CSV table of C-alpha atoms and ligand atoms in Angstrom, one decimal:
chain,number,residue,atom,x,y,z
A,28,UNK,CA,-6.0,27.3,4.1
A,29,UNK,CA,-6.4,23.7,4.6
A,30,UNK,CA,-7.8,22.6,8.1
A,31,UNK,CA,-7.9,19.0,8.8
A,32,UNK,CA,-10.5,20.0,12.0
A,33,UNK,CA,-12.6,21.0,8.7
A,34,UNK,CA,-12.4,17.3,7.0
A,35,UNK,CA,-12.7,15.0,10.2
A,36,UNK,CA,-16.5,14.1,10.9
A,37,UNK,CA,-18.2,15.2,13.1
A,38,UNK,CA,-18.9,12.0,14.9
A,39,UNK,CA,-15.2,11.6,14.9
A,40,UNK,CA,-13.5,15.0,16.4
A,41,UNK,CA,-15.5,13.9,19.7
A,42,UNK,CA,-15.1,10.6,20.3
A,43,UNK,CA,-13.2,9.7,23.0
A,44,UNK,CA,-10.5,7.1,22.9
A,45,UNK,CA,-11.4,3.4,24.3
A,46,UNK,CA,-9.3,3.4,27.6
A,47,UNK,CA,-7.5,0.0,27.9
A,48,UNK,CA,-7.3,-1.8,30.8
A,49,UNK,CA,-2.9,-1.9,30.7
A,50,UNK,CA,-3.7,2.0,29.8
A,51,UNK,CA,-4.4,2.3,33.8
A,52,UNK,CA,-1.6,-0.5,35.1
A,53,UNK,CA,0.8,-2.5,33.4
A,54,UNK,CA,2.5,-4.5,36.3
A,55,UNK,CA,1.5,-6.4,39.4
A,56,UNK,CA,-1.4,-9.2,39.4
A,57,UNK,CA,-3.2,-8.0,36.5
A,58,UNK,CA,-7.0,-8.7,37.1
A,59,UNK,CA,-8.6,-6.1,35.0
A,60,UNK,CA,-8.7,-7.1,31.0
A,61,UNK,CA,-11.0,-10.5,31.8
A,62,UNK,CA,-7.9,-11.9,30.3
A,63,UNK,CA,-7.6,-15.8,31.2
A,64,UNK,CA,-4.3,-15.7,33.6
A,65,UNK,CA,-3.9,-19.1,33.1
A,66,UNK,CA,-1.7,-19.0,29.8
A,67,UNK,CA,-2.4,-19.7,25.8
A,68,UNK,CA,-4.6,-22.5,25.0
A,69,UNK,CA,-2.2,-24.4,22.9
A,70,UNK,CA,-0.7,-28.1,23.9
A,71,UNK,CA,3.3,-26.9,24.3
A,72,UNK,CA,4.0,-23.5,24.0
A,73,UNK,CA,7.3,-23.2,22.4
A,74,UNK,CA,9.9,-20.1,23.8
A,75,UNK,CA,8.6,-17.4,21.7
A,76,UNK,CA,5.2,-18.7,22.2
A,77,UNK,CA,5.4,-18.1,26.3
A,78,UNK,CA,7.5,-15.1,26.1
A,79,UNK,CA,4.5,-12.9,24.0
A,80,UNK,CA,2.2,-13.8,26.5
A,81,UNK,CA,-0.3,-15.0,24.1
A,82,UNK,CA,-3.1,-14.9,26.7
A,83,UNK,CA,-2.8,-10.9,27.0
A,84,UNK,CA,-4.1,-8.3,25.3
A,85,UNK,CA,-1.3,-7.0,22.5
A,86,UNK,CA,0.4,-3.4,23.0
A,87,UNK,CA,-2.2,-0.5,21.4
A,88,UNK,CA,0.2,1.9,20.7
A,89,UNK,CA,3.5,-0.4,19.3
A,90,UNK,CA,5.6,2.5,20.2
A,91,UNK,CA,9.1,0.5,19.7
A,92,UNK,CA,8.1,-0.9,16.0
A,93,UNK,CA,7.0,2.7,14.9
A,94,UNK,CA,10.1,4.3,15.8
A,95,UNK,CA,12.0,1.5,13.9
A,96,UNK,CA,9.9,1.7,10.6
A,97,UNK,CA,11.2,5.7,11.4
A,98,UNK,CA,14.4,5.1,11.9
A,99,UNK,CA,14.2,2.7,8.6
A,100,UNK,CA,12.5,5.2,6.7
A,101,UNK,CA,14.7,8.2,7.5
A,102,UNK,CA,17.5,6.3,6.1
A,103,UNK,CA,16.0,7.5,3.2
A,104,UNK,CA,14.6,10.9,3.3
A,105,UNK,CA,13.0,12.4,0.7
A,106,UNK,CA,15.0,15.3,-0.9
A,107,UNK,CA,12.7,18.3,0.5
A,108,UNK,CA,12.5,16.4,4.2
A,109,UNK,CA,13.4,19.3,6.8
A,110,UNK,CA,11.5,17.6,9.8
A,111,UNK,CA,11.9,14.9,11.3
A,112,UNK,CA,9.2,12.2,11.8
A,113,UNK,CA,8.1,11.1,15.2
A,114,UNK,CA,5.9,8.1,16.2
A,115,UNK,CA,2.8,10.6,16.6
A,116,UNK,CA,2.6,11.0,12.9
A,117,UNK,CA,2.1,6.8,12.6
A,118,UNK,CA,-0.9,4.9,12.6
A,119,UNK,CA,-0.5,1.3,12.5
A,120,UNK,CA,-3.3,-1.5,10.6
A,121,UNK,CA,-4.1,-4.6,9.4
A,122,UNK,CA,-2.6,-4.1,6.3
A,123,UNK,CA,-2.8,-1.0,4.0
A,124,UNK,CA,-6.4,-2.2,3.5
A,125,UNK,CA,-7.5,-1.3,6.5
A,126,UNK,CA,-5.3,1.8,6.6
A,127,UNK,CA,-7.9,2.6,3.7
A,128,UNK,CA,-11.0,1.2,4.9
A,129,UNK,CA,-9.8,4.1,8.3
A,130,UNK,CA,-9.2,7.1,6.0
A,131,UNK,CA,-12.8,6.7,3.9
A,132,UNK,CA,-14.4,6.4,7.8
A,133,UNK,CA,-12.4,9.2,9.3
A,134,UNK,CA,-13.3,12.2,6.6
A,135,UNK,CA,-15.6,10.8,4.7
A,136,UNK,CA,-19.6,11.3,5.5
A,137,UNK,CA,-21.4,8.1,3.9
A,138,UNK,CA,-23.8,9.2,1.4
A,139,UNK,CA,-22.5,12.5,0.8
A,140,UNK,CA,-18.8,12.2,0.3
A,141,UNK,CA,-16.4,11.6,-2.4
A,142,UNK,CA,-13.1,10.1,-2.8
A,143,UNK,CA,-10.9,10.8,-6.3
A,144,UNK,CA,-9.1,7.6,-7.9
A,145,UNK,CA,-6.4,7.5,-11.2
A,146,UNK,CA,-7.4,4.8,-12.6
A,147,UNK,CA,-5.7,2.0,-13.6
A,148,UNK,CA,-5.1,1.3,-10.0
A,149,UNK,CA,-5.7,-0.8,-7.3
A,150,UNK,CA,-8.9,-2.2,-6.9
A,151,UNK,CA,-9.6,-2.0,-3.5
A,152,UNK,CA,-9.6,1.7,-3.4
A,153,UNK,CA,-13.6,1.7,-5.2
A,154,UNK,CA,-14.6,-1.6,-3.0
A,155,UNK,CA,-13.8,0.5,0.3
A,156,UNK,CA,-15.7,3.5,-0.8
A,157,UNK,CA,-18.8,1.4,-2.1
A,158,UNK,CA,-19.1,-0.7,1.0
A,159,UNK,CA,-18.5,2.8,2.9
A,160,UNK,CA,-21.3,4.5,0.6
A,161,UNK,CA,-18.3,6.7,-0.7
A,162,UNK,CA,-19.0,8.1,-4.4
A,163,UNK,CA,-16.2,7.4,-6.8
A,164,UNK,CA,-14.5,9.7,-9.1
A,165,UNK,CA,-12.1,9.5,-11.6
A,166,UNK,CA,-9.3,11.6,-13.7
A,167,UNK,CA,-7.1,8.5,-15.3
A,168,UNK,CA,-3.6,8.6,-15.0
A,169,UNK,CA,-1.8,9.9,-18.6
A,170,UNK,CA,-0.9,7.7,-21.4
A,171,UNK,CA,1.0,6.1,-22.1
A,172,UNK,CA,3.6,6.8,-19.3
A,173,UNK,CA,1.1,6.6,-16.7
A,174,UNK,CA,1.7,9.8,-14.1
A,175,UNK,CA,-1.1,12.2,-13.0
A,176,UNK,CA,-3.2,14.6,-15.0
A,177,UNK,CA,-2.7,17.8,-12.7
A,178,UNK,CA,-4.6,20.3,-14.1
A,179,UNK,CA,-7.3,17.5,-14.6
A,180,UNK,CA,-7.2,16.5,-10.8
A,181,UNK,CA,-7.0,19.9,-10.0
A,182,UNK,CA,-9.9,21.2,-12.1
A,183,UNK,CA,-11.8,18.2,-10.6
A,184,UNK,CA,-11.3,18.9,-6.8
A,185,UNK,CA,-12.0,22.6,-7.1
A,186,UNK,CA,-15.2,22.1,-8.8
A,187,UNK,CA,-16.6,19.5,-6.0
A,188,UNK,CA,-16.0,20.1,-2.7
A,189,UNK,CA,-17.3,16.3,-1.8
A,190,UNK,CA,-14.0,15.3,-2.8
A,191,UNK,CA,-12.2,14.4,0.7
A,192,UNK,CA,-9.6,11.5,-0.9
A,193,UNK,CA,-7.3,11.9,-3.7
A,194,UNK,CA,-5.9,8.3,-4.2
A,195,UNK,CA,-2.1,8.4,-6.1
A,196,UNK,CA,-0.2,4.7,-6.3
A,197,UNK,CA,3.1,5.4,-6.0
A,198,UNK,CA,4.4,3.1,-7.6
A,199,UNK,CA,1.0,2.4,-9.1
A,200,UNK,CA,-0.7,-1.1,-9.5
A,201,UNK,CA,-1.1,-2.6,-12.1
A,202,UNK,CA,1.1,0.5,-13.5
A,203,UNK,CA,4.6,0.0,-11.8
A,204,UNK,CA,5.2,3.2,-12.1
A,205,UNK,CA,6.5,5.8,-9.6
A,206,UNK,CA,4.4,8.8,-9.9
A,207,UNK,CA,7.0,12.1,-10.1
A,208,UNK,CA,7.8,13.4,-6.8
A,209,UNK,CA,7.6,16.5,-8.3
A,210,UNK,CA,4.1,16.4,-9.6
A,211,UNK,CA,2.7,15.2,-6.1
A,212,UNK,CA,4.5,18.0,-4.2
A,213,UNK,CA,2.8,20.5,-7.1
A,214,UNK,CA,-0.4,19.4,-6.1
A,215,UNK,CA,0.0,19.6,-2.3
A,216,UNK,CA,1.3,22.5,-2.4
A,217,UNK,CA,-1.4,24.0,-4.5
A,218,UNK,CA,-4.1,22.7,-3.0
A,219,UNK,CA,-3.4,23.3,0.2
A,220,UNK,CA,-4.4,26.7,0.0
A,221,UNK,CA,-7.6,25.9,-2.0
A,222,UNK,CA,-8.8,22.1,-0.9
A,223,UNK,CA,-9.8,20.7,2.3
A,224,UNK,CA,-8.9,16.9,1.3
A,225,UNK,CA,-6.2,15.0,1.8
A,226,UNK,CA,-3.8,13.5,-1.1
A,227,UNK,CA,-3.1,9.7,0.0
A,228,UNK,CA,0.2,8.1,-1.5
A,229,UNK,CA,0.1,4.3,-1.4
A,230,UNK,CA,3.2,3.3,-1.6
A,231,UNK,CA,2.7,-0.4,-0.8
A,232,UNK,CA,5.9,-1.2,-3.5
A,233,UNK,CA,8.1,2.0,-2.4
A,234,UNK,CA,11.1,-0.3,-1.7
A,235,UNK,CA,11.7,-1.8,-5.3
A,236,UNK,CA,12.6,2.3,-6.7
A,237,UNK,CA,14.8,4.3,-6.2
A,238,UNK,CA,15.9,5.1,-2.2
A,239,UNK,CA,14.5,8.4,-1.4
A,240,UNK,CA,11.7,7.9,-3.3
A,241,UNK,CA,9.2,8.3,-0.5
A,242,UNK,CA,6.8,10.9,0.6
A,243,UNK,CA,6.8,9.8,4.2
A,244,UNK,CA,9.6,11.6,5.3
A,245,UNK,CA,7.2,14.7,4.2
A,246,UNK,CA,4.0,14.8,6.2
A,247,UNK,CA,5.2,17.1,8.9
A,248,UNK,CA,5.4,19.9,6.4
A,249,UNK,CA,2.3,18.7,4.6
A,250,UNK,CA,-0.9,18.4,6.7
A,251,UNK,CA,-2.8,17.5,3.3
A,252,UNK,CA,-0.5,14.7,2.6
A,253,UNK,CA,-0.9,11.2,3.6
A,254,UNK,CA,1.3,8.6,3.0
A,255,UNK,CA,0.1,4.1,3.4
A,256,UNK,CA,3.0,1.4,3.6
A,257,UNK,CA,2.9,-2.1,4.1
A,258,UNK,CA,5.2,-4.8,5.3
A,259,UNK,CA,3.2,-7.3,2.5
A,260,UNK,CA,5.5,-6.5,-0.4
A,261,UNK,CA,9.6,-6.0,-0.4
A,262,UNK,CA,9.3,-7.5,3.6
A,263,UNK,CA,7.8,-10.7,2.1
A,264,UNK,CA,5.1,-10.7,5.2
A,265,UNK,CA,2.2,-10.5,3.4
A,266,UNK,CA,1.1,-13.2,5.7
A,267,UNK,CA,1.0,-10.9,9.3
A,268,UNK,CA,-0.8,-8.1,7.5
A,269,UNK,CA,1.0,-5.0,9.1
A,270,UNK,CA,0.3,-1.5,7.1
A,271,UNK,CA,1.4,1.8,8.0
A,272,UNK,CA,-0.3,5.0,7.9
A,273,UNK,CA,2.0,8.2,7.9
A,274,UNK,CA,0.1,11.9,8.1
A,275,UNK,CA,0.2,14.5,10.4
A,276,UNK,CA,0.4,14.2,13.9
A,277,UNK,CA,-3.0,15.9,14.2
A,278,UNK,CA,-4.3,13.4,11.8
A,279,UNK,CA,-3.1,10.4,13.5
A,280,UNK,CA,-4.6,11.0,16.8
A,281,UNK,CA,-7.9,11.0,15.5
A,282,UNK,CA,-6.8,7.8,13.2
A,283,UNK,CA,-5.4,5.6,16.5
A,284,UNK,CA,-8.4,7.2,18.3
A,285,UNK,CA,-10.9,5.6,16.5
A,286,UNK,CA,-8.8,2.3,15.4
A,287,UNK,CA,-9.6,-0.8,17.2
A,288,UNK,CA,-7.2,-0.9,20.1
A,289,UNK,CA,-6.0,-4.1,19.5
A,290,UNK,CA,-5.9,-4.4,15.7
A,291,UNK,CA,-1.9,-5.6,15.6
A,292,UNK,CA,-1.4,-8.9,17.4
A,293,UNK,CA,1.3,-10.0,19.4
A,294,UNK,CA,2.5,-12.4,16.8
A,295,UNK,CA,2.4,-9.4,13.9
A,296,UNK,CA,4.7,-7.2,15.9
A,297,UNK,CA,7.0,-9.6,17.2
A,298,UNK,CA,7.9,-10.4,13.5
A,299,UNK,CA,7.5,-6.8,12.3
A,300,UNK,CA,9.7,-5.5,15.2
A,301,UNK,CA,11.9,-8.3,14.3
A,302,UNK,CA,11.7,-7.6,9.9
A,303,UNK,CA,12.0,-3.8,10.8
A,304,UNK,CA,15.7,-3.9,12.3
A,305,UNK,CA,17.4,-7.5,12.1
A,306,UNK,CA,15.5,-8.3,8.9
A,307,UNK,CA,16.5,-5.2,6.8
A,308,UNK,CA,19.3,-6.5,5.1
A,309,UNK,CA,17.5,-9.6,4.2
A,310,UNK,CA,14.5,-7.6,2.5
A,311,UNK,CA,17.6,-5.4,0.8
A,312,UNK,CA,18.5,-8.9,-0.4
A,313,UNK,CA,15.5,-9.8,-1.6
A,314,UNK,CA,14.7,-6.6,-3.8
A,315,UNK,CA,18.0,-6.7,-5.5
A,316,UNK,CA,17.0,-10.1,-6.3
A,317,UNK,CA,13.6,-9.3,-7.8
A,318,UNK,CA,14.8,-6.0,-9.6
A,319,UNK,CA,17.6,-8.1,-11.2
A,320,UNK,CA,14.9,-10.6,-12.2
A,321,UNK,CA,12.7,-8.6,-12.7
A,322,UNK,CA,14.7,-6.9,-15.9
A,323,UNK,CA,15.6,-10.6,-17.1
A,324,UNK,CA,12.2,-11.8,-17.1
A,325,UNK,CA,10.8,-8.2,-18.5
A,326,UNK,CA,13.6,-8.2,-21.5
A,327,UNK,CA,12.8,-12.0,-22.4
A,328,UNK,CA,9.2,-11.5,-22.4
A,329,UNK,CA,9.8,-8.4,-24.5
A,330,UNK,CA,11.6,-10.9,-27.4
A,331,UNK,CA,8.4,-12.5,-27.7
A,332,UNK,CA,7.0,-13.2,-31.4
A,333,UNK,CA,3.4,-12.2,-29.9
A,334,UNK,CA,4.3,-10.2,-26.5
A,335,UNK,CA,4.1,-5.9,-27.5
A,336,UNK,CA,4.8,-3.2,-25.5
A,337,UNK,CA,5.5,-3.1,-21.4
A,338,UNK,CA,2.7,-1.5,-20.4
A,339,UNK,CA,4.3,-0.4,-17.1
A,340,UNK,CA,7.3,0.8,-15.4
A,341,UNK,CA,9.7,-1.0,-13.6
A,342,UNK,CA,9.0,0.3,-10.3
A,343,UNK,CA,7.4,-2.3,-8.9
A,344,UNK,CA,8.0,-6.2,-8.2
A,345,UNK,CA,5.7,-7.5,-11.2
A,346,UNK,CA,5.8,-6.4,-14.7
A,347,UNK,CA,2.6,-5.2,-17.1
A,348,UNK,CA,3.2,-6.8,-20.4
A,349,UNK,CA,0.7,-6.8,-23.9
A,350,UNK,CA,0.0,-10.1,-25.2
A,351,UNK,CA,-0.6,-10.0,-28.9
A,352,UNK,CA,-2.8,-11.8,-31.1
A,353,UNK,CA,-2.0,-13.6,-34.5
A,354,UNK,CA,-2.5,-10.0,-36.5
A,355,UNK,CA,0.0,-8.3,-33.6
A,356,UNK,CA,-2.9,-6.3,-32.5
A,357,UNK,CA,-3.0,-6.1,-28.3
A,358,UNK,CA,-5.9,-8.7,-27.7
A,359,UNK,CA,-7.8,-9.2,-24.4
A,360,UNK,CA,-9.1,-12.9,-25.8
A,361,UNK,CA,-5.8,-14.5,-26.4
A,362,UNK,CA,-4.5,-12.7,-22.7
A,363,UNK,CA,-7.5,-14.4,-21.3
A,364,UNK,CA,-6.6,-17.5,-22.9
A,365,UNK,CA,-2.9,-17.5,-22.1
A,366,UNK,CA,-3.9,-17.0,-18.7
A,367,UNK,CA,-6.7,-19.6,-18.4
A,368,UNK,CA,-4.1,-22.0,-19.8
A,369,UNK,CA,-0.9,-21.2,-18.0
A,370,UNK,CA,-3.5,-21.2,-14.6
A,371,UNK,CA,-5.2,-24.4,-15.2
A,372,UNK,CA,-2.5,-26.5,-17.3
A,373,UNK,CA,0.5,-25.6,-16.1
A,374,UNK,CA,0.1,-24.3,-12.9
A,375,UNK,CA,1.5,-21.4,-13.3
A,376,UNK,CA,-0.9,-17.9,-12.2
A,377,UNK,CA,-0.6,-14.8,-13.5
A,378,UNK,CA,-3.0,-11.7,-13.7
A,379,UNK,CA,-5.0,-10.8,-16.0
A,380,UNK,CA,-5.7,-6.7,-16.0
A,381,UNK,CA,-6.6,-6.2,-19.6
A,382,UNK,CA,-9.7,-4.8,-18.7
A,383,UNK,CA,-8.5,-1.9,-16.4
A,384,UNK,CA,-8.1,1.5,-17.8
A,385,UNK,CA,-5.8,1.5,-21.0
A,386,UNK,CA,-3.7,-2.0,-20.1
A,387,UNK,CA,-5.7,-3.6,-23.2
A,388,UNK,CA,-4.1,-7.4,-23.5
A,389,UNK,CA,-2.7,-6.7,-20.0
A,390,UNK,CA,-1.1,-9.4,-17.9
A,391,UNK,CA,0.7,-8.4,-14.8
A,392,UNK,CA,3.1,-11.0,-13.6
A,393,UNK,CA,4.8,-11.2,-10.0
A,394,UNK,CA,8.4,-11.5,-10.0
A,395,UNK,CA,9.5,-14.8,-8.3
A,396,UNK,CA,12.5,-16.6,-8.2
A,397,UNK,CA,15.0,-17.3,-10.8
A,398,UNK,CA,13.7,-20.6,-11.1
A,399,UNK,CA,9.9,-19.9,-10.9
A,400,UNK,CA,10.7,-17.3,-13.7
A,401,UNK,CA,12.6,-19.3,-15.8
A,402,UNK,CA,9.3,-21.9,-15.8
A,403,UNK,CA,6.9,-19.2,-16.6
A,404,UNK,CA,9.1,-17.7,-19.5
A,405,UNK,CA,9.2,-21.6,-20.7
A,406,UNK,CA,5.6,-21.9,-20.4
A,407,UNK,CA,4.6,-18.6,-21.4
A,408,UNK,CA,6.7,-18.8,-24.8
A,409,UNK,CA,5.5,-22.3,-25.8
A,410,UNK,CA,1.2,-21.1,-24.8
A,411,UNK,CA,1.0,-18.5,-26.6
A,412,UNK,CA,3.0,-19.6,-29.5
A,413,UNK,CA,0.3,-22.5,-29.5
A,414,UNK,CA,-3.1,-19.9,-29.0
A,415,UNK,CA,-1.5,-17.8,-31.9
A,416,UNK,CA,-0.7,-20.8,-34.5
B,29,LIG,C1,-1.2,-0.5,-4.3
B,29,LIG,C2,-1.6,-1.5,-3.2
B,29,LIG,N1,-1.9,-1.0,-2.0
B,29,LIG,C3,-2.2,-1.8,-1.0
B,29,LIG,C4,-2.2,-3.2,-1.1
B,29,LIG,C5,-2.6,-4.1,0.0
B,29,LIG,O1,-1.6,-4.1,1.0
B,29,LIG,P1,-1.8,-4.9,2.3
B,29,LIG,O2,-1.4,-6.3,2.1
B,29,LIG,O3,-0.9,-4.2,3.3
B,29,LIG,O4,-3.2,-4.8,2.7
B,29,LIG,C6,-1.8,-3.8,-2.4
B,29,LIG,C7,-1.8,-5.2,-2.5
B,29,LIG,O5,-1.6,-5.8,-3.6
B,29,LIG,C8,-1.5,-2.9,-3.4
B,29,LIG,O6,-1.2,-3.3,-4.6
């Protein structure tokens, strides 16, 4: 049976938490952070400015935003929730990166260790593990509808007991397809009994599927199961990097035990507390918007003289189109080209993925506004028509 006690390193299951100063105290004339008492270092503080006490060291546990990413997310349980979620089973970070960056430290010994990607997916996933000493494995993900292998994954886990991570994108990148909730609850369920890892769903573009989608609401009744967030994607706030780690409450101690205390500023939360409540209907806004587009944009593309199949799913806030060449064969050269040319002569960037893992003439292109996607159709149609004459 899985044990997470089993998984955690060693040097981790006995650290002891840093103690903050505001830990102790958190009222009265506060002498004991070495903070400078005399206020921010900036000419005129504005209102928002002086009220988050810039000079002070920000709130380590950001108990009020997790229960409102909670509250958010059980708007939406998954269909086989039957707990409820409490702010012990959230970790916060500086982004999903670094939610990634805490797993690989947390279970995985440097060295020795191994962590399980289905590729294509995201790329930071393999820089994490190298710079962590982390070996990489792989089962891709099927083709061409892009879900997992299972008795692949399952074959592969069981025969290495290295393995600590099993990566899934849900929905993947460059993919932009949700992965069956069906198929991930298969593999939790069967190796729980016969694995000590943990199965991570990134879920950094959750929001722009279907509601109920998640696996966060789940993690109370699976200890294997591991679920990252981010406010980067569908909240627009790429720009205060805020991720969210959901796992068992077991799990998350060690995870805030051994995060830095004050990895989410003052200015972060005060947005995300304000994006997480206030801002919801805006970022439901916003993802109508870009699914609407995103089908406009994807059925245009798809009338192209020299555009093939979508490669992906429309899961996701980007599309994974197959540029052609002259012959209609899926061409890497002219993607290259089209994308070299769009970049540097009219300013308009897409990405090129036509070397990952079967996305061969790949370009993966962000939905943006109506009128930022009406220029790239423009431009895109009249490029390649000109690389293919
Ligand atoms: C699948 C996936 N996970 C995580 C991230 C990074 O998220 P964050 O901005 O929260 O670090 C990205 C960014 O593109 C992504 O595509």
């Amino acid at each position: 049976m899985f044990d997470i006690k089993s998984i955690i390193r060693p040097n981790i299951l006995t650290l002891e938490p840093y103690r903050c100063a505001r830990d102790d105290f958190k009222t009265g004339i506060l002498l004991d952070a070495n903070e400078n008492t005399h206020g921010p270092a900036i000419p005129t503080p504005d209102e928002t400015e002086l009220a988050l006490e810039l000079n002070r060291y920000p709130d380590p546990h950001q108990l009020e935003l997790k229960q409102q990413v909670i509250d958010f997310r059980e708007k939406h349980p998954n269909k086989y929730t039957k707990e409820k979620l409490s702010v012990e089973n959230l970790c916060l970070g500086v982004g999903s990166d670094e939610s990634i960056d805490m797993l690989l430290r947390c279970v995985c010994v440097p060295g020795k260790d191994k962590m399980l990607i289905c590729p294509p997916t995201y790329g930071m996933y393999s820089i994490c593990a190298t710079v962590n000493d982390v070996v990489i494995e792989k089962v891709p993900l099927t083709v061409p509808d892009f879900q997992i292998d299972i008795p692949a994954i399952l074959s592969k886990v069981k025969s290495d007991p290295n393995i600590k991570l099993l990566y899934l994108t849900s929905p993947g990148n460059p993919t932009g397809k949700l992965i069956n909730v069906d198929s991930i609850i298969t593999l939790l369920e069967e190796l729980l009994n016969c694995w000590q890892g943990l199965i991570v769903v990134d879920e950094a573009y959750i929001d722009f599927t279907e509601p109920g989608s998640s696996m966060s609401t789940l993690v109370n009744q699976y200890p294997n199961l591991v679920v990252l967030q981010t406010l980067s994607k569908s909240f627009g706030l790429a720009g205060i990097r805020l991720g969210i780690t959901f796992c068992s409450k077991e799990l998350s101690w060690y995870l805030n035990a051994m995060k830095y205390p004050y990895n989410i500023s003052s200015l972060t939360s005060n947005v995300a507390l304000k994006a997480t409540k206030q801002g919801l209907e805006i970022m439901e806004n916003y993802v109508s918007k870009i699914t609407e587009q995103r089908d406009i944009v994807l059925q245009k593309l798809l009338s192209l003289k020299y555009v093939g199949r979508n490669i992906g799913g429309l899961d996701s806030n980007f599309v994974l189109v197959e540029v052609l060449d002259k012959q209609g064969n899926p061409s890497n050269e002219v993607a290259k080209q089209l994308y070299n040319t769009l970049a540097t002569g009219k300013s308009i960037v897409v990405r090129f993925r036509g070397s990952e893992l079967n996305c061969v003439g790949g370009l993966r292109i962000s939905i943006g506004t109506e009128e930022e996607n009406k220029q790239l159709l423009e431009q895109f149609e009249a490029v390649l028509n000109d690389i293919n004459q």
